[in-house]
Coordinates of C-alpha atoms in Angstrom, one line a residue:
X727 CA -74.8 225.5 9.8
X728 CA -71.8 225.7 7.5
X729 CA -69.6 226.7 10.4
X730 CA -70.4 223.5 12.4
X731 CA -70.2 221.3 9.3
X732 CA -66.8 222.7 8.2
X733 CA -65.4 222.4 11.7
X734 CA -66.4 218.7 12.0
X735 CA -64.9 217.9 8.6
X736 CA -61.6 219.6 9.5
X737 CA -61.4 217.5 12.7
X738 CA -62.0 214.3 10.8
X739 CA -59.5 215.3 8.1
X740 CA -56.8 215.7 10.7
X741 CA -57.6 212.3 12.1
X742 CA -57.4 210.8 8.6
X743 CA -53.9 212.2 8.1
X744 CA -52.7 210.5 11.2
X745 CA -54.1 207.2 10.0
X746 CA -52.3 207.6 6.7
X747 CA -49.0 207.9 8.5
X748 CA -49.6 204.9 10.8
X749 CA -47.6 202.2 9.0
X750 CA -46.4 200.1 12.0
X751 CA -43.3 198.7 10.2
X752 CA -42.2 202.1 9.0
X753 CA -42.7 203.6 12.5
X754 CA -40.5 200.9 14.0
X755 CA -37.8 201.4 11.4
X756 CA -37.8 205.2 12.0
X757 CA -37.8 205.2 15.8
X758 CA -36.1 201.9 16.9
X759 CA -32.4 202.3 18.0
X760 CA -30.1 201.2 20.7
X761 CA -30.7 204.4 22.6
X762 CA -34.5 204.1 22.3
X763 CA -34.3 200.5 23.6
X764 CA -32.1 201.6 26.5
X765 CA -29.1 199.5 25.5
X766 CA -25.7 200.6 26.8
X767 CA -23.0 199.3 24.4
X768 CA -20.2 199.5 27.1
X769 CA -22.3 197.5 29.6
X770 CA -23.2 194.9 26.9
X771 CA -19.5 194.5 26.0
X772 CA -18.4 194.3 29.7
X773 CA -21.0 191.9 30.9
X774 CA -22.0 189.9 27.8
X775 CA -18.9 190.4 25.5
X776 CA -21.2 191.9 22.8
X777 CA -19.5 194.3 20.5
X778 CA -21.2 197.3 18.9
X779 CA -21.4 195.5 15.6
X780 CA -23.1 192.6 17.3
X781 CA -25.7 194.9 18.8
X782 CA -26.5 196.6 15.5
X783 CA -26.8 193.2 13.7
X784 CA -29.2 192.0 16.3
X785 CA -31.3 195.2 16.0
X786 CA -31.4 194.9 12.2
X787 CA -32.5 191.2 12.4
X788 CA -35.3 192.2 14.7
X789 CA -36.5 194.9 12.3
X790 CA -36.4 192.5 9.4
X791 CA -38.5 190.0 11.3
X792 CA -41.2 192.6 12.0
X793 CA -42.0 192.9 8.3
X794 CA -43.2 189.3 8.3
X795 CA -44.9 189.4 11.8
X796 CA -48.6 188.5 11.3
X797 CA -49.8 190.7 14.2
X798 CA -48.0 193.8 13.1
X799 CA -49.2 193.2 9.5
X800 CA -52.8 192.9 10.6
X801 CA -52.5 196.2 12.6
X802 CA -51.1 198.0 9.6
X803 CA -53.8 196.6 7.2
X804 CA -56.5 197.6 9.7
X805 CA -55.2 201.2 9.9
X806 CA -55.0 201.5 6.1
X807 CA -58.6 200.2 5.8
X808 CA -59.9 202.7 8.4
X809 CA -58.1 205.5 6.5
X810 CA -59.7 204.5 3.2
X811 CA -63.1 204.2 4.8
X812 CA -62.8 207.6 6.5
X813 CA -61.6 209.2 3.3
X814 CA -64.7 208.0 1.5
X815 CA -66.9 209.3 4.3
X816 CA -65.2 212.7 4.0
X817 CA -65.9 212.8 0.3
X818 CA -69.6 212.0 1.0
X819 CA -69.8 214.7 3.6
X820 CA -68.2 217.2 1.4
X821 CA -70.7 216.4 -1.4
X822 CA -73.7 217.2 0.8
X823 CA -75.4 220.4 -0.5
X824 CA -75.7 222.5 2.6
X825 CA -77.0 225.3 0.3
X826 CA -80.0 223.3 -0.7
X827 CA -80.7 222.4 2.9
X828 CA -80.4 226.1 3.9
X829 CA -82.5 227.3 1.0
X830 CA -85.3 224.8 1.9
X831 CA -85.2 225.9 5.6
X832 CA -85.3 229.6 4.7
X833 CA -88.2 229.5 2.2
X834 CA -90.9 229.3 4.9
X835 CA -89.0 231.7 7.1
X836 CA -88.8 234.5 4.6
X837 CA -92.5 234.5 3.7
X838 CA -93.2 236.1 7.0
X839 CA -91.4 239.3 6.0
X840 CA -92.7 239.9 2.4
X841 CA -96.0 240.0 0.7
X842 CA -96.6 237.5 -2.1
X843 CA -97.1 240.5 -4.5
X844 CA -93.6 241.8 -3.7
X845 CA -91.4 238.7 -4.4
X846 CA -91.5 235.0 -5.0
X847 CA -89.1 232.5 -3.5
X848 CA -86.0 233.0 -1.3
X849 CA -83.7 234.3 -4.0
X850 CA -86.2 236.8 -5.3
X851 CA -87.0 238.1 -1.8
X852 CA -83.3 238.4 -0.8
X853 CA -82.4 240.4 -3.9
X854 CA -85.5 242.6 -3.3
X855 CA -84.3 243.3 0.3
X856 CA -80.8 244.2 -0.9
X857 CA -82.3 246.5 -3.6
X858 CA -84.4 248.3 -1.0
X859 CA -81.3 248.7 1.2
X860 CA -79.3 250.1 -1.7
X861 CA -82.0 252.6 -2.5
X862 CA -81.8 254.1 1.0
X863 CA -78.3 255.3 0.2
X864 CA -79.2 256.8 -3.2
X865 CA -79.0 260.5 -3.5
X866 CA -77.3 260.9 -0.2
X867 CA -74.5 263.4 0.1
X868 CA -73.3 262.2 3.5
X869 CA -69.6 261.4 3.7
X870 CA -68.9 257.7 3.5
X871 CA -72.2 256.7 1.8
X872 CA -70.3 255.3 -1.2
X873 CA -68.7 252.7 1.0
X874 CA -72.1 251.4 2.1
X875 CA -73.2 251.2 -1.5
X876 CA -70.1 249.2 -2.5
X877 CA -70.7 246.8 0.5
X878 CA -74.3 246.1 -0.5
X879 CA -73.3 245.3 -4.1
X880 CA -70.6 242.9 -2.9
X881 CA -73.1 241.1 -0.6
X882 CA -75.6 240.9 -3.5
X883 CA -73.0 239.2 -5.8
X884 CA -72.0 236.7 -3.1
X885 CA -75.6 235.8 -2.2
X886 CA -76.3 235.1 -5.9
X887 CA -73.3 232.9 -6.1
X888 CA -74.4 230.9 -3.1
X889 CA -78.0 230.4 -4.1
X890 CA -77.3 229.7 -7.8
X891 CA -74.4 227.2 -7.2
X892 CA -76.0 224.5 -5.0
X893 CA -73.2 222.0 -5.7
X894 CA -70.7 224.1 -3.7
X895 CA -68.7 222.1 -1.1
X896 CA -69.2 222.6 2.6
X897 CA -65.9 224.2 3.1
X898 CA -66.4 226.5 0.2
X899 CA -69.8 227.5 1.4
X900 CA -68.5 228.2 4.8
X901 CA -65.8 230.5 3.3
X902 CA -68.3 232.4 1.3
X903 CA -70.7 232.7 4.2
X904 CA -67.9 234.1 6.4
X905 CA -67.2 236.8 3.8
X906 CA -70.9 237.8 3.6
X907 CA -71.0 238.0 7.4
X908 CA -67.9 240.2 7.5
X909 CA -69.4 242.6 4.9
X910 CA -72.7 242.9 6.9
X911 CA -70.7 243.7 10.1
X912 CA -68.8 246.4 8.1
X913 CA -72.1 247.8 6.7
X914 CA -73.6 248.0 10.2
X915 CA -70.5 249.9 11.5
X916 CA -70.7 252.4 8.6
X917 CA -74.4 253.0 8.8
X918 CA -74.5 256.8 8.4
X919 CA -78.2 257.0 9.5
X920 CA -77.4 255.6 13.0
X921 CA -74.1 257.5 13.4
X922 CA -73.2 260.7 15.1
X923 CA -70.7 263.3 13.9
X924 CA -67.4 263.8 15.8
X925 CA -67.7 266.3 18.6
X926 CA -64.8 267.8 20.6
X927 CA -65.6 267.8 24.4
X928 CA -62.5 269.9 25.1
X929 CA -60.1 271.9 23.1
X930 CA -56.3 271.6 23.0
X931 CA -54.3 273.9 25.3
X932 CA -51.1 275.9 24.8
X933 CA -48.1 274.4 26.5
X934 CA -44.7 275.8 27.4
X935 CA -41.9 273.3 28.0
X936 CA -38.2 273.0 28.5
X937 CA -36.0 271.5 25.8
X938 CA -35.7 267.7 26.5
X939 CA -39.1 267.5 28.3
X940 CA -42.2 265.7 27.2
X941 CA -45.4 267.1 25.6
X942 CA -48.7 265.2 26.1
X943 CA -51.8 266.4 24.2
X944 CA -55.2 264.8 24.2
X945 CA -57.8 265.0 21.4
X946 CA -61.0 264.8 23.5
X947 CA -63.7 263.7 20.9
X948 CA -66.8 261.6 20.8
X949 CA -68.8 260.1 17.9
X950 CA -70.4 257.0 16.5
X951 CA -68.7 255.1 15.1
X952 CA -65.7 256.3 17.1
X953 CA -63.7 258.7 14.9
X954 CA -60.3 258.2 13.4
X955 CA -57.7 260.6 14.7
X956 CA -55.1 262.5 12.7
X957 CA -52.5 265.0 14.1
X958 CA -51.0 268.0 12.4
X959 CA -48.0 270.1 13.2
X960 CA -48.0 273.5 11.5
X961 CA -50.7 272.1 9.1
X962 CA -48.4 269.2 8.1
X963 CA -49.8 265.7 8.7
X964 CA -48.0 263.5 11.3
X965 CA -48.5 260.1 9.7
X966 CA -47.3 258.0 12.6
X967 CA -49.7 259.5 15.1
X968 CA -53.3 258.2 14.9
X969 CA -54.2 257.9 18.6
X970 CA -56.1 260.3 20.8
X971 CA -52.9 261.0 22.8
X972 CA -50.1 262.8 21.0
X973 CA -46.9 262.3 23.1
X974 CA -43.7 264.1 22.1
X975 CA -40.6 262.9 24.0
X976 CA -37.4 264.9 24.4
X977 CA -38.7 267.8 22.5
X978 CA -36.4 270.1 20.6
X979 CA -36.8 273.6 19.1
X980 CA -38.0 272.4 15.7
X981 CA -41.0 270.8 17.3
X982 CA -42.2 274.2 18.5
X983 CA -45.3 275.4 16.7
X984 CA -49.1 274.9 16.2
X985 CA -50.7 271.6 16.8
X986 CA -54.3 270.4 16.1
X987 CA -56.2 267.1 15.7
X988 CA -58.7 266.0 13.1
X989 CA -61.5 263.5 13.9
X990 CA -63.3 261.7 11.1
X991 CA -66.0 259.0 10.9
X992 CA -68.7 258.0 8.3
X993 CA -70.6 261.2 9.0
X994 CA -68.0 263.9 8.6
X995 CA -64.6 265.1 9.7
X996 CA -63.9 268.1 12.0
X997 CA -60.7 269.9 13.1
X998 CA -59.9 271.1 16.6
X999 CA -58.6 274.6 17.4
X1000 CA -54.9 274.9 17.2
X1001 CA -52.7 274.9 20.3
X1002 CA -49.2 276.4 20.5
X1003 CA -46.2 274.5 21.9
X1004 CA -43.4 276.8 23.1
X1005 CA -40.0 275.1 23.5
X1006 CA -37.5 277.0 25.8
X1007 CA -33.8 276.3 25.7
X1008 CA -31.7 277.4 28.7
X1009 CA -28.0 277.9 28.4
X1010 CA -25.3 277.3 31.0
X1011 CA -25.4 279.8 33.8
X1012 CA -29.2 279.8 33.8
X1013 CA -32.1 277.7 35.0
X1014 CA -35.7 277.2 33.8
X1015 CA -38.4 278.9 35.8
X1016 CA -41.6 277.1 35.1
X1017 CA -44.1 279.7 36.4
X1018 CA -42.6 282.4 34.1
X1019 CA -41.5 280.0 31.3
X1020 CA -38.2 281.9 31.3
X1021 CA -34.5 281.1 31.7
X1022 CA -33.2 283.0 34.8
X1023 CA -29.6 283.6 35.7
X1024 CA -28.1 281.6 38.6
X1025 CA -28.1 283.7 41.8
X1026 CA -25.0 284.6 43.8
X1027 CA -23.3 281.6 45.3
X1028 CA -24.7 279.3 42.6
X1029 CA -23.6 278.0 39.2
X1030 CA -24.9 275.7 36.4
X1031 CA -22.5 274.2 33.8
X1032 CA -25.2 272.4 31.7
X1033 CA -28.0 273.3 29.3
X1034 CA -31.7 273.1 30.1
X1035 CA -31.7 272.5 33.9
X1036 CA -34.4 273.4 36.3
X1037 CA -32.1 274.6 39.1
X1038 CA -28.6 275.8 39.9
X1039 CA -25.9 274.1 41.9
X1040 CA -24.8 275.8 45.2
X1041 CA -21.1 276.6 45.9
X1042 CA -19.4 274.7 48.8
X1043 CA -19.5 276.3 52.2
X1044 CA -17.2 279.2 52.5
X1045 CA -17.2 279.9 48.7
X1046 CA -19.2 282.4 46.7
X1047 CA -19.6 283.6 43.2
X1048 CA -18.8 287.2 42.4
X1049 CA -21.6 287.7 39.9
X1050 CA -24.9 286.2 38.8
X1051 CA -25.2 283.7 35.9
X1052 CA -22.0 281.7 36.8
X1053 CA -21.4 278.6 34.7
X1054 CA -18.6 276.7 36.4
X1055 CA -17.6 275.5 39.8
X1056 CA -14.4 277.4 39.4
X1057 CA -16.4 280.6 39.5
X1058 CA -17.0 279.9 43.3
X1059 CA -14.3 281.9 45.1
X1060 CA -13.1 281.7 48.7
X1061 CA -14.9 284.2 51.0
X1062 CA -12.7 286.3 53.3
X1063 CA -14.8 286.1 56.4
X1064 CA -12.4 288.3 58.3
X1065 CA -13.4 291.2 56.0
X1066 CA -17.0 290.4 55.2
X1067 CA -18.1 289.9 58.9
X1068 CA -17.2 292.1 61.8
X1069 CA -16.2 291.0 65.3
X1070 CA -15.7 287.3 64.4
X1071 CA -12.6 287.1 66.6
X1072 CA -11.7 289.0 69.8
X1073 CA -8.1 289.6 68.8
X1074 CA -7.0 288.3 65.4
X1075 CA -8.9 286.8 62.4
X1076 CA -7.0 284.5 60.0
X1077 CA -8.7 283.7 56.6
X1078 CA -8.2 280.1 55.2
X1079 CA -9.7 278.3 52.2
X1080 CA -13.4 278.0 52.8
X1081 CA -13.3 279.2 56.4
X1082 CA -11.3 281.2 59.0
X1083 CA -9.6 280.7 62.4
X1084 CA -9.2 283.1 65.3
X1085 CA -5.9 283.9 67.1
X1086 CA -4.8 285.8 70.2
X1087 CA -2.2 288.4 71.0
X1088 CA 1.0 287.6 72.7
X1089 CA 0.5 286.6 76.3
X1090 CA -3.1 285.4 75.7
X1091 CA -4.6 282.0 74.9
X1092 CA -7.7 281.1 72.8
X1093 CA -10.8 279.9 74.7
X1094 CA -12.9 276.9 73.9
X1095 CA -15.4 278.9 71.9
X1096 CA -12.6 279.5 69.3
X1097 CA -13.2 283.2 69.3
X1098 CA -12.4 284.9 72.6
X1099 CA -9.0 285.1 74.4
X1100 CA -7.8 285.0 78.0
X1101 CA -4.6 286.6 79.4
X1102 CA -2.0 284.0 80.4
X1103 CA -1.9 285.6 84.0
X1104 CA -5.6 285.8 84.2
X1105 CA -6.1 284.1 87.6
X1106 CA -3.7 286.5 89.4
X1107 CA -5.3 289.5 87.8
X1108 CA -8.7 288.3 89.1
X1109 CA -7.4 288.0 92.6
X1110 CA -5.9 291.5 92.6
X1111 CA -9.0 293.0 91.2
X1112 CA -11.0 291.2 93.9
X1113 CA -8.8 292.5 96.7
X1114 CA -9.0 296.1 95.4
X1115 CA -12.8 295.9 95.2
X1116 CA -13.0 294.5 98.8
X1117 CA -10.7 297.3 100.2
X1118 CA -12.8 300.0 98.5
X1119 CA -15.9 298.5 100.1
X1120 CA -14.4 298.7 103.6
X1121 CA -13.3 302.3 103.2
X1122 CA -16.7 303.3 101.9
X1123 CA -18.3 301.6 104.9
X1124 CA -16.2 303.5 107.5
X1125 CA -16.9 306.8 105.8
X1126 CA -20.6 306.1 106.0
X1127 CA -20.3 305.4 109.8
X1128 CA -18.3 308.6 110.5
X1129 CA -20.8 310.7 108.5
X1130 CA -23.7 309.3 110.4
X1131 CA -22.0 310.0 113.8
X1132 CA -21.3 313.6 112.9
X1133 CA -24.8 314.1 111.8
X1134 CA -26.0 312.7 115.1
X1135 CA -23.8 315.0 117.1
X1136 CA -25.0 318.0 115.1
X1137 CA -28.7 317.3 115.4
X1138 CA -29.0 315.7 118.9
X1139 CA -31.5 317.2 121.6
X1140 CA -30.5 320.4 123.6
X1141 CA -30.7 318.8 127.1
X1142 CA -27.7 320.1 129.0
X1143 CA -27.5 317.0 131.0
X1144 CA -27.4 314.9 127.8
X1145 CA -25.2 317.4 125.9
X1146 CA -22.5 317.8 128.5
X1147 CA -20.2 315.0 129.1
X1148 CA -18.5 314.7 132.4
X1149 CA -14.8 314.6 132.6
X1150 CA -15.1 311.0 133.7
X1151 CA -17.3 310.1 130.7
X1152 CA -14.9 311.8 128.3
X1153 CA -12.1 310.1 129.9
X1154 CA -13.8 306.7 129.7
X1155 CA -14.9 307.4 126.1
X1156 CA -11.4 308.4 125.0
X1157 CA -10.0 305.4 126.8
X1158 CA -12.4 303.0 125.1
X1159 CA -11.8 304.6 121.7
X1160 CA -8.0 304.4 122.3
X1161 CA -8.1 300.8 123.3
X1162 CA -10.3 299.9 120.4
X1163 CA -8.0 301.7 117.9
X1164 CA -4.9 300.2 119.5
X1165 CA -6.3 296.7 119.3
X1166 CA -7.3 297.2 115.6
X1167 CA -3.8 298.6 114.8
X1168 CA -2.2 295.7 116.6
X1169 CA -4.4 293.3 114.6
X1170 CA -3.4 294.9 111.3

């Protein structure tokens, strides 16, 4: 009731202020100018030969004439009359005793909650109810019960003030009613008899991180009302951390140690188990190995010039470090491939920065594969070799024929007719053999 009444009065009050400021003549004097009227002095002088002084004189004459204008005067008088009338109505509205109206409406309503033997009238019954509520918190050792008692005493004083001072204005009554409502909400939130103690659903876990990394810890806790959270590092309170998540960015070695969280509500406060945070710092020439939480030296062929890195940099192709844990790129030395790898080149191996090239002996040329060589007279050598191979094949073939013929003569059948050659047959045979040999020799 006071909320709606106070809101309506505030709206009317703002409208009254606008009426108080609505003097038509003053408004014209404040806002009227050549610019607001859309007058261009250059155009007025060019077209009508009116100077700037002429324009200002005409404007001032117009403003002076408005003071005696009957229409404008009537408008101004009407606005002032409306403002005075509205101001009187506001005073009348403010003087209405909403407390009396509220008290009258609550008398019959409160009788349904109390026996006539317990209390008489609204004020008596309300104070009885507050007294009974206060007694509930008497002799209670539960944490936070004193807060509830203080709230009840404050509400009691404010209710007495409202009921006993019936001439209080609407706005003042609304202010006091808002304070009472705020106290009751706070009392409800701190009600220890409907609350549950904080309970950790999961404990903090140890963490191992690299210097410069982030740490995120969560205080998993339930409770009604929801608990307030505090964080501790090595049993020292971290005042700027009151959320369930504790986030540490760019951690350094001094942040290493034991962490735990505290959860507190109106019932009690509890502490979690401590969790360790280990901060590892890796120096140049090493890298952070997360599975082992150790700084390991860079392997052969790798280097690392910076602190706290998770990997090492690889040397360029053809370069290699001579030992593990190298820090600088200058530690990468050129690899002599000619010594470290066998049979790279057929003839000669020439080492260069980062790689190697092959060469050939005098009289030979390098093939397209960049490794093997070919004799400069290679084609002639191939022809000669091919001729020699062909000649050997012919000789071997003739020898095979002769051997077969001799074996035939040795192991032929003993028929005298077949074994003995007539003189004519020998003569013809020799003649044929001679002719064949002569022809072959002549051909050669």
